[in-house]
PDB file of C-alpha atoms in Angstrom:
ATOM      1  CA  MET A   1       2.036 -23.012 -21.985  1.00  0.00           C
ATOM      2  CA  GLU A   2       2.038 -21.130 -18.696  1.00  0.00           C
ATOM      3  CA  PRO A   3       3.891 -17.809 -18.431  1.00  0.00           C
ATOM      4  CA  ILE A   4       7.002 -17.565 -16.303  1.00  0.00           C
ATOM      5  CA  PRO A   5       5.974 -16.485 -12.796  1.00  0.00           C
ATOM      6  CA  LYS A   6       6.943 -12.949 -11.834  1.00  0.00           C
ATOM      7  CA  PRO A   7       9.377 -12.684  -8.915  1.00  0.00           C
ATOM      8  CA  GLU A   8       8.543 -10.660  -5.820  1.00  0.00           C
ATOM      9  CA  LYS A   9      10.686  -7.663  -4.824  1.00  0.00           C
ATOM     10  CA  ALA A  10      12.536  -9.676  -2.144  1.00  0.00           C
ATOM     11  CA  ALA A  11      13.562 -12.355  -4.667  1.00  0.00           C
ATOM     12  CA  ILE A  12      14.712  -9.689  -7.128  1.00  0.00           C
ATOM     13  CA  ALA A  13      16.822  -8.028  -4.423  1.00  0.00           C
ATOM     14  CA  ILE A  14      18.531 -11.331  -3.578  1.00  0.00           C
ATOM     15  CA  TYR A  15      19.136 -12.036  -7.272  1.00  0.00           C
ATOM     16  CA  GLU A  16      20.548  -8.534  -7.828  1.00  0.00           C
ATOM     17  CA  ASN A  17      22.990  -8.952  -4.909  1.00  0.00           C
ATOM     18  CA  LEU A  18      24.093 -12.304  -6.303  1.00  0.00           C
ATOM     19  CA  ALA A  19      24.429 -10.802  -9.778  1.00  0.00           C
ATOM     20  CA  ASP A  20      26.496  -7.861  -8.524  1.00  0.00           C
ATOM     21  CA  TYR A  21      28.859 -10.218  -6.684  1.00  0.00           C
ATOM     22  CA  HIS A  22      29.320 -12.562  -9.656  1.00  0.00           C
ATOM     23  CA  GLU A  23      29.789  -9.700 -12.101  1.00  0.00           C
ATOM     24  CA  GLU A  24      32.666  -8.455  -9.963  1.00  0.00           C
ATOM     25  CA  LYS A  25      34.234 -11.821  -9.044  1.00  0.00           C
ATOM     26  CA  LEU A  26      33.634 -13.902 -12.199  1.00  0.00           C
ATOM     27  CA  GLY A  27      32.953 -11.345 -14.889  1.00  0.00           C
ATOM     28  CA  ALA A  28      29.389 -12.684 -15.202  1.00  0.00           C
ATOM     29  CA  GLU A  29      26.987 -10.924 -17.524  1.00  0.00           C
ATOM     30  CA  ARG A  30      23.287 -10.342 -16.920  1.00  0.00           C
ATOM     31  CA  SER A  31      21.137 -11.818 -19.629  1.00  0.00           C
ATOM     32  CA  LYS A  32      17.795 -13.501 -20.285  1.00  0.00           C
ATOM     33  CA  MET A  33      17.194 -17.136 -21.084  1.00  0.00           C
ATOM     34  CA  PHE A  34      13.801 -18.743 -21.638  1.00  0.00           C
ATOM     35  CA  GLY A  35      12.272 -15.417 -20.554  1.00  0.00           C
ATOM     36  CA  MET A  36      13.900 -15.363 -17.120  1.00  0.00           C
ATOM     37  CA  GLN A  37      16.736 -13.225 -15.813  1.00  0.00           C
ATOM     38  CA  CYS A  38      20.002 -15.127 -15.757  1.00  0.00           C
ATOM     39  CA  LEU A  39      23.741 -14.770 -15.334  1.00  0.00           C
ATOM     40  CA  ARG A  40      26.221 -16.070 -17.866  1.00  0.00           C
ATOM     41  CA  VAL A  41      29.940 -16.665 -17.594  1.00  0.00           C
ATOM     42  CA  ARG A  42      31.769 -17.027 -20.901  1.00  0.00           C
ATOM     43  CA  LYS A  43      28.350 -17.287 -22.597  1.00  0.00           C
ATOM     44  CA  LYS A  44      27.355 -20.288 -20.427  1.00  0.00           C
ATOM     45  CA  ALA A  45      24.396 -20.026 -18.052  1.00  0.00           C
ATOM     46  CA  LEU A  46      25.351 -19.971 -14.384  1.00  0.00           C
ATOM     47  CA  CYS A  47      22.002 -19.311 -12.699  1.00  0.00           C
ATOM     48  CA  GLY A  48      18.603 -17.788 -13.249  1.00  0.00           C
ATOM     49  CA  LEU A  49      15.606 -16.367 -11.422  1.00  0.00           C
ATOM     50  CA  PHE A  50      12.365 -18.278 -12.044  1.00  0.00           C
ATOM     51  CA  GLY A  51       9.565 -16.618 -10.107  1.00  0.00           C
ATOM     52  CA  ASN A  52      10.850 -16.505  -6.535  1.00  0.00           C
ATOM     53  CA  ASP A  53      13.168 -19.467  -7.093  1.00  0.00           C
ATOM     54  CA  MET A  54      16.801 -19.516  -8.155  1.00  0.00           C
ATOM     55  CA  VAL A  55      18.003 -22.180 -10.567  1.00  0.00           C
ATOM     56  CA  PHE A  56      21.674 -23.112 -10.844  1.00  0.00           C
ATOM     57  CA  LYS A  57      23.741 -25.104 -13.287  1.00  0.00           C
ATOM     58  CA  LEU A  58      25.849 -27.505 -11.256  1.00  0.00           C
ATOM     59  CA  THR A  59      27.966 -30.545 -12.069  1.00  0.00           C
ATOM     60  CA  GLY A  60      29.882 -33.215 -10.217  1.00  0.00           C
ATOM     61  CA  ASP A  61      30.039 -33.144  -6.426  1.00  0.00           C
ATOM     62  CA  GLU A  62      28.314 -29.752  -6.209  1.00  0.00           C
ATOM     63  CA  HIS A  63      25.344 -31.210  -8.103  1.00  0.00           C
ATOM     64  CA  LYS A  64      25.146 -34.237  -5.793  1.00  0.00           C
ATOM     65  CA  GLN A  65      25.396 -32.048  -2.684  1.00  0.00           C
ATOM     66  CA  ALA A  66      22.691 -29.700  -3.933  1.00  0.00           C
ATOM     67  CA  LEU A  67      20.286 -32.566  -4.655  1.00  0.00           C
ATOM     68  CA  ALA A  68      20.705 -33.708  -1.048  1.00  0.00           C
ATOM     69  CA  LEU A  69      19.381 -30.360   0.260  1.00  0.00           C
ATOM     70  CA  SER A  70      15.786 -29.980   1.356  1.00  0.00           C
ATOM     71  CA  GLY A  71      13.641 -28.252  -1.255  1.00  0.00           C
ATOM     72  CA  THR A  72      15.708 -29.195  -4.302  1.00  0.00           C
TER      73      THR A  72
END
């Protein structure tokens, strides 16, 4: 099993800004899941930082729209 890649400072800064915003607006909590930093809302994962990549939990139309984006 390969270790989770370490994020670069720029990726951490973007994640921290996102986390600050969602803590204020949604009451999100910073946590860890599968060894990566993540945000949870009402104990459900919202997003996480995997190396320099962000992962998001999406459903419905948002999920379909995201899959249509380049790089997803």
